[in-house]
Amino acid sequence: MSGQAPRALTEYMRPGLLQLQAQPPLALYLHLPWCIRKCPYCDFNSHAVRGDEAVVRWAGADAPAVTQVAAPAELPEQRYIDALIADLEVALPLVWGRTVHSVFIGGGTPSLFSPQAIDRLLGDVRARLRLEADCEITLEANPGTFEKDRFRAYRAAGVTRLSVGVQSFDDGLLQAVGRVHDRRQAIAALEEAAQAFDTFNLDLMYALPGQTPAMLAQDLATALALAPPHLSVYHLTIEPNTFFAKHPPVLPEDDVAYGMLDQITEATGRAGLERYEVSAYARPRHRCVHNLNYWQFGDYLGIGAGAHSKLSFAHRVVRQVRLREPGLYMAQALAGAALAQDEDVRRADLPFEFMLNALRLREGFALQDFTERTGLPLSAIAAGLAEGERRGLLLRDAARVRPTEKGFDFLSDLQEIFLAGA
């Protein structure tokens, strides 16, 4: 499959059916697609590097509780960064003059890339884009891919926030979901993150194979004892085209999983973390700016293998997808043709796309934001709002709409009201 270059700028700017009065905030997403081993539940565009022994040397029983990382020969750091920057340069006309409010380096496992590579990447980005003075720059990291002082080196490279994918502190559960780290390494990584960064995310999962409420309580107690400023807790779901989809594990029953969510809400509340999004809990001033931009239907430029973009113009909202396979992406990005898809979002789909994101927020959204970010009149969602209110899933006043407690608990039902033709 060959890629394509973006359309000419005049194509994006030509007249259309939408009337967007202003552009929303802009974020930058950079995708680094490699990981040590593909997790059986993961449907992200991630690719295992070959030769695990070349990647990780596990600490011995008497060694410090850290994992020592050796950059694998198969990881083409410099060529991939060359491709990212070439891809960014081709995309620059689409975001020219706009300020970037957040940067997120995701994957895969971006912490497989050396601090020197991340330093080069961020330097090249800053040379081409105007970043907000206090721009949030997040790097995803896994406990199985760090060594002592490695996180401090990422901080020195310009990263301001770490997102640590722990998933569980139970060694048996970690094995069941294919993670490459253990409890000890997870705790060591989080302690290092707390020392190296002013803020960081701790990511957990629940309703794991064989997990009981008591096991979840222990995971939460361990996590909260580390005083994370931000905690994300995701329900394990079986996604198509994953190992778990082909070989389904035995998961907790739905009523047990609902009870687990109550456990999470109660425990985080006692610890002073506010549930500001359906899966996110934070202390004051530690919300994730980058994720908030997604949920508020902001714009984002996605660079890297399989990365997605959403960009707004005066008369259209555009979605782009980059080529997925890393080798093909690198070759095509360096040739100026990294796109696999470049399409206008259909007018009929915009209400659902907006609601799919905005209703995840406890605070909901301002009605003015709907009109500004979709270019549509409020009449486009009037019937859906009325139905949501009738079913007790929504509350609204003259300025805002937000989900009720019932709406938060049955979020999929609430979002589906806004599907085109629903």
Short mmCIF file of C-alpha atoms in Angstrom, two decimals:
data_model
loop_
_atom_site.label_atom_id
_atom_site.label_comp_id
_atom_site.label_asym_id
_atom_site.label_seq_id
_atom_site.Cartn_x
_atom_site.Cartn_y
_atom_site.Cartn_z
CA MET A 1 0.00 0.00 0.00
CA SER A 2 1.36 3.41 -0.94
CA GLY A 3 0.59 6.57 0.96
CA GLN A 4 -0.57 9.97 -0.12
CA ALA A 5 0.29 13.57 0.63
CA PRO A 6 -2.30 15.91 2.17
CA ARG A 7 -4.63 17.69 -0.21
CA ALA A 8 -3.67 21.15 -1.36
CA LEU A 9 -4.45 23.74 1.31
CA THR A 10 -7.02 25.34 -1.00
CA GLU A 11 -9.00 22.07 -0.90
CA TYR A 12 -9.36 22.29 2.89
CA MET A 13 -10.30 25.97 2.71
CA ARG A 14 -12.93 25.79 -0.04
CA PRO A 15 -16.60 26.56 0.82
CA GLY A 16 -18.66 23.83 2.49
CA LEU A 17 -21.73 23.08 4.60
CA LEU A 18 -20.25 23.96 8.01
CA GLN A 19 -19.68 27.40 9.52
CA LEU A 20 -16.90 27.27 12.13
CA GLN A 21 -16.35 30.69 13.66
CA ALA A 22 -13.06 29.83 15.39
CA GLN A 23 -10.51 27.05 15.55
CA PRO A 24 -10.35 25.02 18.77
CA PRO A 25 -7.12 24.47 20.72
CA LEU A 26 -4.51 22.34 18.93
CA ALA A 27 -2.57 19.39 20.37
CA LEU A 28 0.22 17.30 18.86
CA TYR A 29 0.32 13.50 19.13
CA LEU A 30 3.53 11.62 18.27
CA HIS A 31 3.26 7.84 17.89
CA LEU A 32 6.26 5.59 18.62
CA PRO A 33 4.91 2.15 17.72
CA TRP A 34 7.34 -0.36 19.25
CA CYS A 35 6.96 -2.32 22.48
CA ILE A 36 8.78 -5.22 24.11
CA ARG A 37 5.86 -7.59 23.71
CA LYS A 38 2.33 -7.11 22.40
CA CYS A 39 -0.19 -7.36 25.25
CA PRO A 40 -3.06 -9.80 24.52
CA TYR A 41 -5.73 -7.11 25.08
CA CYS A 42 -4.04 -4.35 23.06
CA ASP A 43 -5.61 -3.13 19.82
CA PHE A 44 -3.33 -0.10 19.44
CA ASN A 45 -0.92 0.13 16.52
CA SER A 46 2.02 -1.39 18.39
CA HIS A 47 4.69 -3.79 17.19
CA ALA A 48 6.92 -6.02 19.32
CA VAL A 49 10.66 -5.58 18.81
CA ARG A 50 12.53 -8.78 18.14
CA GLY A 51 14.85 -10.44 20.65
CA ASP A 52 13.46 -9.66 24.10
CA GLU A 53 16.81 -10.48 25.73
CA ALA A 54 18.42 -7.65 23.76
CA VAL A 55 15.86 -5.22 25.10
CA VAL A 56 15.62 -5.93 28.80
CA ARG A 57 18.02 -7.31 31.38
CA TRP A 58 15.95 -8.07 34.45
CA ALA A 59 17.36 -7.06 37.83
CA GLY A 60 18.48 -9.96 39.99
CA ALA A 61 16.95 -10.86 43.32
CA ASP A 62 19.46 -8.79 45.27
CA ALA A 63 19.73 -5.96 42.74
CA PRO A 64 17.92 -2.62 43.05
CA ALA A 65 14.27 -2.89 42.10
CA VAL A 66 14.73 -1.46 38.61
CA THR A 67 14.85 -2.82 35.12
CA GLN A 68 17.96 -2.15 33.06
CA VAL A 69 17.25 -1.21 29.47
CA ALA A 70 19.44 -1.90 26.47
CA ALA A 71 18.29 -0.20 23.27
CA PRO A 72 17.52 -3.02 20.81
CA ALA A 73 19.40 -3.06 17.54
CA GLU A 74 16.05 -3.49 15.79
CA LEU A 75 14.75 -0.12 17.02
CA PRO A 76 15.51 2.40 14.26
CA GLU A 77 15.44 5.49 16.48
CA GLN A 78 17.11 7.98 14.19
CA ARG A 79 15.40 6.89 10.96
CA TYR A 80 12.01 6.91 12.65
CA ILE A 81 12.55 10.42 14.03
CA ASP A 82 13.71 11.52 10.57
CA ALA A 83 10.38 10.17 9.25
CA LEU A 84 8.35 11.89 11.99
CA ILE A 85 9.91 15.26 11.22
CA ALA A 86 9.49 14.81 7.46
CA ASP A 87 5.83 13.94 8.08
CA LEU A 88 5.42 17.00 10.32
CA GLU A 89 6.95 19.30 7.73
CA VAL A 90 4.47 18.13 5.08
CA ALA A 91 1.59 18.76 7.54
CA LEU A 92 2.76 22.22 8.64
CA PRO A 93 0.67 24.22 6.13
CA LEU A 94 -2.49 22.72 7.68
CA VAL A 95 -1.69 24.16 11.13
CA TRP A 96 0.41 27.17 10.17
CA GLY A 97 0.30 29.97 12.73
CA ARG A 98 -1.52 27.89 15.37
CA THR A 99 -0.15 27.37 18.89
CA VAL A 100 0.24 23.84 20.27
CA HIS A 101 -1.12 23.53 23.82
CA SER A 102 -0.04 19.95 24.58
CA VAL A 103 2.19 17.22 23.17
CA PHE A 104 1.67 13.52 23.86
CA ILE A 105 4.26 10.89 22.93
CA GLY A 106 2.38 7.61 22.88
CA GLY A 107 2.79 4.09 21.59
CA GLY A 108 3.72 1.27 21.79
CA THR A 109 6.18 1.95 24.55
CA PRO A 110 7.85 5.32 23.89
CA SER A 111 10.20 4.82 26.84
CA LEU A 112 12.04 2.25 24.70
CA PHE A 113 13.43 5.31 22.90
CA SER A 114 16.50 6.77 24.57
CA PRO A 115 16.34 10.14 26.34
CA GLN A 116 18.74 11.42 23.68
CA ALA A 117 16.28 10.45 20.94
CA ILE A 118 13.37 12.11 22.77
CA ASP A 119 15.51 15.23 23.27
CA ARG A 120 16.21 15.36 19.53
CA LEU A 121 12.55 14.76 18.67
CA LEU A 122 11.26 17.55 20.92
CA GLY A 123 13.97 19.94 19.74
CA ASP A 124 12.97 19.31 16.13
CA VAL A 125 9.30 19.83 16.99
CA ARG A 126 10.01 23.12 18.77
CA ALA A 127 11.96 24.34 15.74
CA ARG A 128 8.85 23.90 13.56
CA LEU A 129 5.84 24.57 15.78
CA ARG A 130 4.97 27.30 18.27
CA LEU A 131 4.43 25.62 21.63
CA GLU A 132 2.57 27.31 24.49
CA ALA A 133 5.00 28.58 27.12
CA ASP A 134 3.72 26.07 29.70
CA CYS A 135 2.96 23.36 27.12
CA GLU A 136 2.21 19.98 28.73
CA ILE A 137 4.53 17.35 27.18
CA THR A 138 3.62 13.79 28.17
CA LEU A 139 5.57 10.58 27.56
CA GLU A 140 4.06 7.12 28.02
CA ALA A 141 6.32 4.76 29.93
CA ASN A 142 6.08 1.18 31.13
CA PRO A 143 7.75 -0.08 34.32
CA GLY A 144 9.56 -2.78 32.31
CA THR A 145 11.48 -0.20 30.26
CA PHE A 146 13.28 2.09 32.67
CA GLU A 147 16.50 2.29 34.61
CA LYS A 148 17.44 4.54 37.49
CA ASP A 149 17.73 8.20 36.44
CA ARG A 150 16.20 7.45 33.01
CA PHE A 151 13.05 9.37 33.91
CA ARG A 152 15.13 12.35 35.02
CA ALA A 153 16.82 12.31 31.61
CA TYR A 154 13.40 12.47 29.92
CA ARG A 155 12.58 15.45 32.14
CA ALA A 156 15.81 17.13 31.07
CA ALA A 157 14.84 16.49 27.44
CA GLY A 158 11.67 18.56 27.93
CA VAL A 159 9.05 16.02 29.01
CA THR A 160 6.86 17.55 31.76
CA ARG A 161 4.51 14.66 32.54
CA LEU A 162 4.91 10.88 32.60
CA SER A 163 2.10 8.37 32.03
CA VAL A 164 3.06 5.06 33.66
CA GLY A 165 1.16 1.97 32.47
CA VAL A 166 1.07 -0.21 35.59
CA GLN A 167 -2.32 -1.96 35.04
CA SER A 168 -1.98 -3.97 38.31
CA PHE A 169 0.35 -4.55 41.26
CA ASP A 170 -0.57 -8.24 41.46
CA ASP A 171 2.09 -10.44 39.84
CA GLY A 172 -0.45 -13.11 38.91
CA LEU A 173 -2.75 -10.59 37.21
CA LEU A 174 0.18 -8.96 35.43
CA GLN A 175 1.09 -12.35 33.97
CA ALA A 176 -2.53 -12.98 33.00
CA VAL A 177 -2.62 -9.80 30.88
CA GLY A 178 0.85 -10.28 29.40
CA ARG A 179 2.72 -7.44 31.07
CA VAL A 180 6.53 -7.60 31.11
CA HIS A 181 6.99 -6.05 34.56
CA ASP A 182 6.20 -7.20 38.09
CA ARG A 183 4.90 -5.50 41.24
CA ARG A 184 8.34 -4.51 42.51
CA GLN A 185 9.32 -2.87 39.23
CA ALA A 186 6.00 -1.01 39.05
CA ILE A 187 6.47 0.51 42.51
CA ALA A 188 10.09 1.43 41.74
CA ALA A 189 9.06 3.12 38.48
CA LEU A 190 6.35 5.16 40.21
CA GLU A 191 8.67 6.24 43.00
CA GLU A 192 11.17 7.37 40.38
CA ALA A 193 8.43 9.21 38.45
CA ALA A 194 7.34 11.04 41.62
CA GLN A 195 10.91 12.21 42.22
CA ALA A 196 11.59 13.22 38.62
CA PHE A 197 8.30 14.94 37.69
CA ASP A 198 5.94 17.48 39.24
CA THR A 199 3.00 15.48 37.89
CA PHE A 200 2.44 12.03 36.44
CA ASN A 201 -0.34 9.60 35.54
CA LEU A 202 -0.71 6.15 37.05
CA ASP A 203 -2.75 3.82 34.82
CA LEU A 204 -4.60 0.81 36.24
CA MET A 205 -7.05 -1.71 34.77
CA TYR A 206 -9.87 -3.59 36.46
CA ALA A 207 -12.13 -6.56 35.75
CA LEU A 208 -9.00 -8.53 34.83
CA PRO A 209 -9.01 -12.32 34.33
CA GLY A 210 -9.46 -13.93 37.74
CA GLN A 211 -9.60 -10.61 39.60
CA THR A 212 -11.81 -10.41 42.69
CA PRO A 213 -13.05 -7.29 44.52
CA ALA A 214 -10.52 -8.04 47.28
CA MET A 215 -7.69 -8.10 44.73
CA LEU A 216 -8.86 -4.80 43.28
CA ALA A 217 -8.99 -3.30 46.77
CA GLN A 218 -5.35 -4.29 47.25
CA ASP A 219 -4.37 -2.76 43.89
CA LEU A 220 -6.12 0.49 44.79
CA ALA A 221 -4.54 0.58 48.25
CA THR A 222 -1.07 0.14 46.73
CA ALA A 223 -1.69 2.74 44.06
CA LEU A 224 -3.14 5.36 46.39
CA ALA A 225 -0.38 4.84 48.97
CA LEU A 226 2.00 6.17 46.30
CA ALA A 227 -0.07 9.41 46.23
CA PRO A 228 -0.36 9.77 42.44
CA PRO A 229 -1.58 13.22 41.33
CA HIS A 230 -3.56 11.54 38.53
CA LEU A 231 -5.05 8.06 38.28
CA SER A 232 -6.66 6.50 35.21
CA VAL A 233 -8.61 3.26 35.74
CA TYR A 234 -9.84 1.39 32.67
CA HIS A 235 -12.25 -1.51 32.42
CA LEU A 236 -10.62 -4.38 30.50
CA THR A 237 -12.62 -4.92 27.33
CA ILE A 238 -12.06 -7.55 24.67
CA GLU A 239 -11.33 -5.75 21.41
CA PRO A 240 -11.50 -7.30 17.92
CA ASN A 241 -8.28 -8.49 16.32
CA THR A 242 -6.50 -9.08 19.64
CA PHE A 243 -5.17 -12.30 21.15
CA PHE A 244 -7.91 -12.17 23.79
CA ALA A 245 -10.54 -11.91 21.05
CA LYS A 246 -9.31 -15.22 19.62
CA HIS A 247 -8.69 -16.82 23.02
CA PRO A 248 -11.13 -15.14 25.44
CA PRO A 249 -10.13 -15.27 29.11
CA VAL A 250 -12.68 -15.73 31.90
CA LEU A 251 -13.53 -12.24 33.13
CA PRO A 252 -15.56 -11.12 36.17
CA GLU A 253 -19.32 -11.06 35.64
CA ASP A 254 -20.88 -7.71 34.72
CA ASP A 255 -22.42 -7.16 38.15
CA VAL A 256 -19.03 -7.82 39.79
CA ALA A 257 -17.40 -5.34 37.41
CA TYR A 258 -20.04 -2.69 38.24
CA GLY A 259 -19.28 -3.26 41.91
CA MET A 260 -15.59 -2.78 41.19
CA LEU A 261 -16.30 0.60 39.63
CA ASP A 262 -18.09 1.61 42.85
CA GLN A 263 -15.00 0.49 44.79
CA ILE A 264 -12.79 2.67 42.61
CA THR A 265 -15.01 5.74 42.96
CA GLU A 266 -15.20 5.38 46.74
CA ALA A 267 -11.47 4.75 47.24
CA THR A 268 -10.35 7.61 45.01
CA GLY A 269 -12.83 9.99 46.65
CA ARG A 270 -11.45 9.15 50.11
CA ALA A 271 -7.95 9.82 48.78
CA GLY A 272 -8.88 13.31 47.52
CA LEU A 273 -8.94 12.48 43.81
CA GLU A 274 -11.81 13.98 41.81
CA ARG A 275 -13.46 11.90 39.09
CA TYR A 276 -13.47 14.50 36.32
CA GLU A 277 -13.85 12.05 33.40
CA VAL A 278 -15.44 8.62 33.22
CA SER A 279 -12.07 6.84 33.68
CA ALA A 280 -9.88 9.62 35.12
CA TYR A 281 -9.33 10.87 38.67
CA ALA A 282 -7.08 13.78 39.59
CA ARG A 283 -5.99 16.12 42.34
CA PRO A 284 -6.58 19.84 41.77
CA ARG A 285 -4.46 21.28 38.93
CA HIS A 286 -3.31 17.81 37.79
CA ARG A 287 -5.88 17.02 35.11
CA CYS A 288 -4.41 15.80 31.84
CA VAL A 289 -4.54 18.76 29.45
CA HIS A 290 -3.94 16.61 26.37
CA ASN A 291 -6.78 14.20 27.11
CA LEU A 292 -9.10 17.06 28.04
CA ASN A 293 -8.53 18.47 24.57
CA TYR A 294 -9.78 15.21 23.02
CA TRP A 295 -12.87 15.15 25.25
CA GLN A 296 -13.62 18.82 24.53
CA PHE A 297 -13.49 18.09 20.79
CA GLY A 298 -10.31 20.07 20.26
CA ASP A 299 -8.01 19.61 17.29
CA TYR A 300 -4.99 17.33 17.22
CA LEU A 301 -2.32 16.64 14.64
CA GLY A 302 -1.24 13.00 14.79
CA ILE A 303 2.23 12.20 13.45
CA GLY A 304 3.66 8.67 13.29
CA ALA A 305 2.71 5.18 12.16
CA GLY A 306 -1.07 4.76 12.37
CA ALA A 307 -1.58 8.15 14.05
CA HIS A 308 -4.96 9.88 13.73
CA SER A 309 -5.59 13.62 13.26
CA LYS A 310 -8.66 15.80 13.61
CA LEU A 311 -8.29 19.30 12.14
CA SER A 312 -10.84 22.10 11.80
CA PHE A 313 -11.12 24.59 8.96
CA ALA A 314 -13.68 27.31 8.24
CA HIS A 315 -16.15 24.99 6.47
CA ARG A 316 -15.13 21.43 7.37
CA VAL A 317 -13.70 19.11 10.00
CA VAL A 318 -11.10 16.72 8.59
CA ARG A 319 -9.84 13.36 9.86
CA GLN A 320 -6.57 11.86 8.70
CA VAL A 321 -4.88 8.53 9.39
CA ARG A 322 -1.20 7.75 8.77
CA LEU A 323 0.03 4.44 7.33
CA ARG A 324 0.15 1.81 10.08
CA GLU A 325 3.11 -0.48 9.33
CA PRO A 326 6.28 1.19 10.69
CA GLY A 327 8.61 0.27 7.82
CA LEU A 328 6.15 1.42 5.18
CA TYR A 329 5.34 4.54 7.20
CA MET A 330 9.02 5.52 7.40
CA ALA A 331 9.60 5.05 3.68
CA GLN A 332 6.47 6.97 2.70
CA ALA A 333 6.88 9.75 5.28
CA LEU A 334 10.40 10.40 4.05
CA ALA A 335 8.89 10.63 0.54
CA GLY A 336 6.24 13.12 1.72
CA ALA A 337 3.28 10.72 1.39
CA ALA A 338 2.48 9.21 4.80
CA LEU A 339 -1.33 9.46 4.72
CA ALA A 340 -3.56 6.39 4.42
CA GLN A 341 -6.81 8.39 4.76
CA ASP A 342 -7.73 12.06 4.43
CA GLU A 343 -11.48 12.71 4.62
CA ASP A 344 -14.02 15.31 5.67
CA VAL A 345 -16.20 14.26 8.61
CA ARG A 346 -19.78 13.94 7.39
CA ARG A 347 -22.08 16.67 8.71
CA ALA A 348 -24.52 13.98 9.95
CA ASP A 349 -21.76 12.31 12.01
CA LEU A 350 -20.52 15.41 13.84
CA PRO A 351 -23.14 15.46 16.65
CA PHE A 352 -22.28 11.88 17.65
CA GLU A 353 -18.52 12.46 17.36
CA PHE A 354 -18.82 15.52 19.60
CA MET A 355 -21.01 13.74 22.17
CA LEU A 356 -18.86 10.62 22.16
CA ASN A 357 -16.13 12.77 23.69
CA ALA A 358 -17.84 15.61 25.57
CA LEU A 359 -20.23 13.41 27.57
CA ARG A 360 -17.25 11.57 29.09
CA LEU A 361 -16.64 14.67 31.21
CA ARG A 362 -18.32 15.05 34.58
CA GLU A 363 -18.76 18.77 33.86
CA GLY A 364 -20.22 18.08 30.41
CA PHE A 365 -19.92 20.87 27.86
CA ALA A 366 -20.98 24.42 27.10
CA LEU A 367 -23.65 24.67 24.41
CA GLN A 368 -21.56 27.39 22.78
CA ASP A 369 -18.68 24.89 22.41
CA PHE A 370 -20.91 22.56 20.40
CA THR A 371 -21.70 25.25 17.83
CA GLU A 372 -18.12 26.55 17.72
CA ARG A 373 -16.47 23.14 17.33
CA THR A 374 -18.89 21.47 14.94
CA GLY A 375 -20.08 24.46 12.92
CA LEU A 376 -23.65 23.22 13.44
CA PRO A 377 -26.66 24.94 15.03
CA LEU A 378 -28.04 23.68 18.36
CA SER A 379 -31.06 22.38 16.49
CA ALA A 380 -28.80 19.50 15.33
CA ILE A 381 -28.83 18.06 18.88
CA ALA A 382 -32.14 19.40 20.20
CA ALA A 383 -34.01 16.09 19.83
CA GLY A 384 -31.18 14.13 21.41
CA LEU A 385 -30.96 16.50 24.38
CA ALA A 386 -34.68 16.21 24.95
CA GLU A 387 -34.51 12.41 24.83
CA GLY A 388 -31.54 12.34 27.20
CA GLU A 389 -33.43 14.50 29.68
CA ARG A 390 -36.57 12.38 29.36
CA ARG A 391 -34.57 9.25 30.22
CA GLY A 392 -32.85 10.89 33.16
CA LEU A 393 -29.41 10.70 31.55
CA LEU A 394 -28.81 14.44 31.02
CA LEU A 395 -29.15 17.72 32.86
CA ARG A 396 -29.05 21.07 31.08
CA ASP A 397 -29.56 24.74 31.63
CA ALA A 398 -29.29 27.74 29.34
CA ALA A 399 -25.50 27.39 29.03
CA ARG A 400 -24.37 23.81 29.77
CA VAL A 401 -25.20 20.13 29.37
CA ARG A 402 -23.83 17.42 31.63
CA PRO A 403 -24.53 13.74 32.29
CA THR A 404 -26.46 12.78 35.42
CA GLU A 405 -25.12 10.07 37.73
CA LYS A 406 -27.29 7.62 35.81
CA GLY A 407 -25.97 9.02 32.53
CA PHE A 408 -22.41 8.53 33.73
CA ASP A 409 -23.16 4.92 34.71
CA PHE A 410 -24.88 4.20 31.36
CA LEU A 411 -22.67 6.36 29.19
CA SER A 412 -22.91 4.20 26.06
CA ASP A 413 -26.70 4.43 26.14
CA LEU A 414 -26.48 8.20 26.47
CA GLN A 415 -23.97 8.58 23.61
CA GLU A 416 -25.99 6.34 21.28
CA ILE A 417 -28.92 8.77 21.43
CA PHE A 418 -26.87 11.07 19.18
CA LEU A 419 -25.98 8.48 16.54
CA ALA A 420 -27.11 9.54 13.08
CA GLY A 421 -30.45 7.88 12.42
CA ALA A 422 -30.87 6.71 16.02
#
